[in-house]
mmCIF file with all atom_site columns, C-alpha atoms in Angstrom:
data_model
loop_
_atom_site.group_PDB
_atom_site.id
_atom_site.type_symbol
_atom_site.label_atom_id
_atom_site.label_alt_id
_atom_site.label_comp_id
_atom_site.label_asym_id
_atom_site.label_entity_id
_atom_site.label_seq_id
_atom_site.pdbx_PDB_ins_code
_atom_site.Cartn_x
_atom_site.Cartn_y
_atom_site.Cartn_z
_atom_site.occupancy
_atom_site.B_iso_or_equiv
_atom_site.pdbx_formal_charge
_atom_site.auth_seq_id
_atom_site.auth_comp_id
_atom_site.auth_asym_id
_atom_site.auth_atom_id
_atom_site.pdbx_PDB_model_num
ATOM 1   C CA . UNK A 1 1   ? 198.441 107.190 108.752 1.00 0.00 ? 27  UNK A CA 1
ATOM 2   C CA . UNK A 1 2   ? 202.059 106.170 108.279 1.00 0.00 ? 28  UNK A CA 1
ATOM 3   C CA . UNK A 1 3   ? 204.756 104.873 110.579 1.00 0.00 ? 29  UNK A CA 1
ATOM 4   C CA . UNK A 1 4   ? 207.713 106.866 111.863 1.00 0.00 ? 30  UNK A CA 1
ATOM 5   C CA . UNK A 1 5   ? 211.161 105.912 113.126 1.00 0.00 ? 31  UNK A CA 1
ATOM 6   C CA . UNK A 1 6   ? 211.957 107.933 116.245 1.00 0.00 ? 32  UNK A CA 1
ATOM 7   C CA . UNK A 1 7   ? 214.970 108.894 118.342 1.00 0.00 ? 33  UNK A CA 1
ATOM 8   C CA . UNK A 1 8   ? 215.761 105.513 119.869 1.00 0.00 ? 34  UNK A CA 1
ATOM 9   C CA . UNK A 1 9   ? 216.946 104.251 116.460 1.00 0.00 ? 35  UNK A CA 1
ATOM 10  C CA . UNK A 1 10  ? 219.790 106.779 116.371 1.00 0.00 ? 36  UNK A CA 1
ATOM 11  C CA . UNK A 1 11  ? 223.141 105.043 116.910 1.00 0.00 ? 37  UNK A CA 1
ATOM 12  C CA . UNK A 1 12  ? 221.405 101.643 117.080 1.00 0.00 ? 38  UNK A CA 1
ATOM 13  C CA . UNK A 1 13  ? 220.069 101.105 113.564 1.00 0.00 ? 39  UNK A CA 1
ATOM 14  C CA . UNK A 1 14  ? 218.586 97.666  114.021 1.00 0.00 ? 40  UNK A CA 1
ATOM 15  C CA . UNK A 1 15  ? 217.203 96.439  110.711 1.00 0.00 ? 41  UNK A CA 1
ATOM 16  C CA . UNK A 1 16  ? 214.811 93.703  111.840 1.00 0.00 ? 42  UNK A CA 1
ATOM 17  C CA . UNK A 1 17  ? 212.010 95.997  110.662 1.00 0.00 ? 43  UNK A CA 1
ATOM 18  C CA . UNK A 1 18  ? 213.380 96.065  107.121 1.00 0.00 ? 44  UNK A CA 1
ATOM 19  C CA . UNK A 1 19  ? 213.151 92.296  106.802 1.00 0.00 ? 45  UNK A CA 1
ATOM 20  C CA . UNK A 1 20  ? 209.356 92.275  107.258 1.00 0.00 ? 46  UNK A CA 1
ATOM 21  C CA . UNK A 1 21  ? 208.482 95.375  105.212 1.00 0.00 ? 47  UNK A CA 1
ATOM 22  C CA . UNK A 1 22  ? 206.529 94.303  102.112 1.00 0.00 ? 48  UNK A CA 1
ATOM 23  C CA . UNK A 1 23  ? 207.086 97.595  100.241 1.00 0.00 ? 49  UNK A CA 1
ATOM 24  C CA . UNK A 1 24  ? 210.701 98.590  100.980 1.00 0.00 ? 50  UNK A CA 1
ATOM 25  C CA . UNK A 1 25  ? 209.788 101.892 102.619 1.00 0.00 ? 51  UNK A CA 1
ATOM 26  C CA . UNK A 1 26  ? 212.893 102.069 104.834 1.00 0.00 ? 52  UNK A CA 1
ATOM 27  C CA . UNK A 1 27  ? 215.790 104.338 103.936 1.00 0.00 ? 53  UNK A CA 1
ATOM 28  C CA . UNK A 1 28  ? 219.239 104.155 105.484 1.00 0.00 ? 54  UNK A CA 1
ATOM 29  C CA . UNK A 1 29  ? 221.577 106.816 106.796 1.00 0.00 ? 55  UNK A CA 1
ATOM 30  C CA . UNK A 1 30  ? 224.890 106.281 108.559 1.00 0.00 ? 56  UNK A CA 1
ATOM 31  C CA . UNK A 1 31  ? 223.379 105.785 112.012 1.00 0.00 ? 57  UNK A CA 1
ATOM 32  C CA . UNK A 1 32  ? 219.585 105.956 111.609 1.00 0.00 ? 58  UNK A CA 1
ATOM 33  C CA . UNK A 1 33  ? 216.737 104.566 109.526 1.00 0.00 ? 59  UNK A CA 1
ATOM 34  C CA . UNK A 1 34  ? 213.666 106.420 108.299 1.00 0.00 ? 60  UNK A CA 1
ATOM 35  C CA . UNK A 1 35  ? 210.359 105.416 106.746 1.00 0.00 ? 61  UNK A CA 1
ATOM 36  C CA . UNK A 1 36  ? 209.143 107.016 103.525 1.00 0.00 ? 62  UNK A CA 1
ATOM 37  C CA . UNK A 1 37  ? 205.584 108.144 104.294 1.00 0.00 ? 63  UNK A CA 1
ATOM 38  C CA . UNK A 1 38  ? 204.722 108.061 100.582 1.00 0.00 ? 64  UNK A CA 1
ATOM 39  C CA . UNK A 1 39  ? 205.602 104.365 100.302 1.00 0.00 ? 65  UNK A CA 1
ATOM 40  C CA . UNK A 1 40  ? 204.516 103.029 103.718 1.00 0.00 ? 66  UNK A CA 1
ATOM 41  C CA . UNK A 1 41  ? 201.251 101.084 103.456 1.00 0.00 ? 67  UNK A CA 1
ATOM 42  C CA . UNK A 1 42  ? 200.479 101.231 107.178 1.00 0.00 ? 68  UNK A CA 1
ATOM 43  C CA . UNK A 1 43  ? 200.714 97.471  107.656 1.00 0.00 ? 69  UNK A CA 1
ATOM 44  C CA . UNK A 1 44  ? 202.414 97.849  111.083 1.00 0.00 ? 70  UNK A CA 1
ATOM 45  C CA . UNK A 1 45  ? 204.539 94.718  110.576 1.00 0.00 ? 71  UNK A CA 1
ATOM 46  C CA . UNK A 1 46  ? 207.675 96.676  111.454 1.00 0.00 ? 72  UNK A CA 1
ATOM 47  C CA . UNK A 1 47  ? 206.513 97.863  114.882 1.00 0.00 ? 73  UNK A CA 1
ATOM 48  C CA . UNK A 1 48  ? 206.892 94.609  116.846 1.00 0.00 ? 74  UNK A CA 1
ATOM 49  C CA . UNK A 1 49  ? 210.117 93.766  115.001 1.00 0.00 ? 75  UNK A CA 1
ATOM 50  C CA . UNK A 1 50  ? 212.038 96.816  116.255 1.00 0.00 ? 76  UNK A CA 1
ATOM 51  C CA . UNK A 1 51  ? 214.176 95.710  119.233 1.00 0.00 ? 77  UNK A CA 1
ATOM 52  C CA . UNK A 1 52  ? 214.592 99.355  120.269 1.00 0.00 ? 78  UNK A CA 1
ATOM 53  C CA . UNK A 1 53  ? 210.863 100.149 120.188 1.00 0.00 ? 79  UNK A CA 1
ATOM 54  C CA . UNK A 1 54  ? 211.590 103.123 117.951 1.00 0.00 ? 80  UNK A CA 1
ATOM 55  C CA . UNK A 1 55  ? 208.711 102.830 115.447 1.00 0.00 ? 81  UNK A CA 1
ATOM 56  C CA . UNK A 1 56  ? 205.314 104.447 116.025 1.00 0.00 ? 82  UNK A CA 1
ATOM 57  C CA . UNK A 1 57  ? 202.226 105.322 114.046 1.00 0.00 ? 83  UNK A CA 1
ATOM 58  C CA . UNK A 1 58  ? 202.480 108.993 113.121 1.00 0.00 ? 84  UNK A CA 1
ATOM 59  C CA . UNK A 1 59  ? 199.536 109.831 115.379 1.00 0.00 ? 85  UNK A CA 1
ATOM 60  C CA . UNK A 1 60  ? 201.111 107.956 118.331 1.00 0.00 ? 86  UNK A CA 1
ATOM 61  C CA . UNK A 1 61  ? 204.616 109.444 118.270 1.00 0.00 ? 87  UNK A CA 1
ATOM 62  C CA . UNK A 1 62  ? 205.689 110.119 121.879 1.00 0.00 ? 88  UNK A CA 1
ATOM 63  C CA . UNK A 1 63  ? 205.541 113.638 123.215 1.00 0.00 ? 89  UNK A CA 1
ATOM 64  C CA . UNK A 1 64  ? 208.659 115.574 122.350 1.00 0.00 ? 90  UNK A CA 1
ATOM 65  C CA . UNK A 1 65  ? 209.411 113.441 119.286 1.00 0.00 ? 91  UNK A CA 1
ATOM 66  C CA . UNK A 1 66  ? 206.853 114.817 116.827 1.00 0.00 ? 92  UNK A CA 1
ATOM 67  C CA . UNK A 1 67  ? 209.697 116.385 114.806 1.00 0.00 ? 93  UNK A CA 1
ATOM 68  C CA . UNK A 1 68  ? 210.596 112.870 113.663 1.00 0.00 ? 94  UNK A CA 1
ATOM 69  C CA . UNK A 1 69  ? 207.481 112.783 111.465 1.00 0.00 ? 95  UNK A CA 1
ATOM 70  C CA . UNK A 1 70  ? 208.920 115.560 109.274 1.00 0.00 ? 96  UNK A CA 1
ATOM 71  C CA . UNK A 1 71  ? 212.460 114.210 109.634 1.00 0.00 ? 97  UNK A CA 1
ATOM 72  C CA . UNK A 1 72  ? 211.435 110.803 108.242 1.00 0.00 ? 98  UNK A CA 1
ATOM 73  C CA . UNK A 1 73  ? 209.748 112.485 105.272 1.00 0.00 ? 99  UNK A CA 1
ATOM 74  C CA . UNK A 1 74  ? 212.740 114.759 104.619 1.00 0.00 ? 100 UNK A CA 1
ATOM 75  C CA . UNK A 1 75  ? 215.487 112.153 104.895 1.00 0.00 ? 101 UNK A CA 1
ATOM 76  C CA . UNK A 1 76  ? 213.611 109.471 102.960 1.00 0.00 ? 102 UNK A CA 1
ATOM 77  C CA . UNK A 1 77  ? 213.861 111.739 99.913  1.00 0.00 ? 103 UNK A CA 1
ATOM 78  C CA . UNK A 1 78  ? 217.681 111.792 100.030 1.00 0.00 ? 104 UNK A CA 1
ATOM 79  C CA . UNK A 1 79  ? 218.795 108.539 101.674 1.00 0.00 ? 105 UNK A CA 1
ATOM 80  C CA . UNK A 1 80  ? 218.892 105.250 99.730  1.00 0.00 ? 106 UNK A CA 1
ATOM 81  C CA . UNK A 1 81  ? 216.257 102.546 100.099 1.00 0.00 ? 107 UNK A CA 1
ATOM 82  C CA . UNK A 1 82  ? 217.253 99.698  102.385 1.00 0.00 ? 108 UNK A CA 1
ATOM 83  C CA . UNK A 1 83  ? 215.648 96.475  101.177 1.00 0.00 ? 109 UNK A CA 1
ATOM 84  C CA . UNK A 1 84  ? 217.639 93.898  103.140 1.00 0.00 ? 110 UNK A CA 1
ATOM 85  C CA . UNK A 1 85  ? 218.365 93.590  106.829 1.00 0.00 ? 111 UNK A CA 1
ATOM 86  C CA . UNK A 1 86  ? 221.927 93.950  108.015 1.00 0.00 ? 112 UNK A CA 1
ATOM 87  C CA . UNK A 1 87  ? 223.842 94.136  111.248 1.00 0.00 ? 113 UNK A CA 1
ATOM 88  C CA . UNK A 1 88  ? 223.062 96.842  113.804 1.00 0.00 ? 114 UNK A CA 1
ATOM 89  C CA . UNK A 1 89  ? 225.776 99.317  114.685 1.00 0.00 ? 115 UNK A CA 1
ATOM 90  C CA . UNK A 1 90  ? 228.531 97.703  116.800 1.00 0.00 ? 116 UNK A CA 1
ATOM 91  C CA . UNK A 1 91  ? 227.610 99.567  119.988 1.00 0.00 ? 117 UNK A CA 1
ATOM 92  C CA . UNK A 1 92  ? 223.836 99.508  119.448 1.00 0.00 ? 118 UNK A CA 1
ATOM 93  C CA . UNK A 1 93  ? 223.044 97.902  122.798 1.00 0.00 ? 119 UNK A CA 1
ATOM 94  C CA . UNK A 1 94  ? 224.970 100.645 124.607 1.00 0.00 ? 120 UNK A CA 1
ATOM 95  C CA . UNK A 1 95  ? 222.875 103.370 122.925 1.00 0.00 ? 121 UNK A CA 1
ATOM 96  C CA . UNK A 1 96  ? 219.472 101.677 123.136 1.00 0.00 ? 122 UNK A CA 1
ATOM 97  C CA . UNK A 1 97  ? 217.192 103.647 125.444 1.00 0.00 ? 123 UNK A CA 1
ATOM 98  C CA . UNK A 1 98  ? 219.529 106.635 125.798 1.00 0.00 ? 124 UNK A CA 1
ATOM 99  C CA . UNK A 1 99  ? 217.849 110.039 125.713 1.00 0.00 ? 125 UNK A CA 1
ATOM 100 C CA . UNK A 1 100 ? 218.746 113.153 123.726 1.00 0.00 ? 126 UNK A CA 1
ATOM 101 C CA . UNK A 1 101 ? 220.279 111.261 120.812 1.00 0.00 ? 127 UNK A CA 1
ATOM 102 C CA . UNK A 1 102 ? 219.089 113.647 118.087 1.00 0.00 ? 128 UNK A CA 1
ATOM 103 C CA . UNK A 1 103 ? 222.400 115.521 118.419 1.00 0.00 ? 129 UNK A CA 1
ATOM 104 C CA . UNK A 1 104 ? 224.164 112.381 117.160 1.00 0.00 ? 130 UNK A CA 1
ATOM 105 C CA . UNK A 1 105 ? 222.084 111.978 114.013 1.00 0.00 ? 131 UNK A CA 1
ATOM 106 C CA . UNK A 1 106 ? 224.378 111.904 110.993 1.00 0.00 ? 132 UNK A CA 1
ATOM 107 C CA . UNK A 1 107 ? 222.726 113.396 107.947 1.00 0.00 ? 133 UNK A CA 1
#
C-alpha cells in the first residue's frame, strides 16, 4: 500500500503533509503535489495533516479518482522532491472542495 494525492489538492497545494513526511516522498508541480509510491513507507502521517483531505491510501481512493494512483506515480518521476513545507497557493481556500479540477492540473 502507498498513499495518493487526489484531485482536491489541485490549485490548493497545501504542504502541511510535507512537513511530517519522514522520507521526503512528496514531489511538487506548479499547482499540485504527488507522492512517489516507490519512496512512500505507508506511515500515514500525511493524511491527517492535509487541510484539503486530498490524501488517501491507494486502496481507499474515492470512486472516480482512481486515475490519481497512476498520475502520482507518473509525475513523481519528473517533478522535483519537495522536502520543506511552504505556503499554499494564494487562492487555495477558494478552490478547496471544488469538483472537476483535473482540467486545471499543470504538468
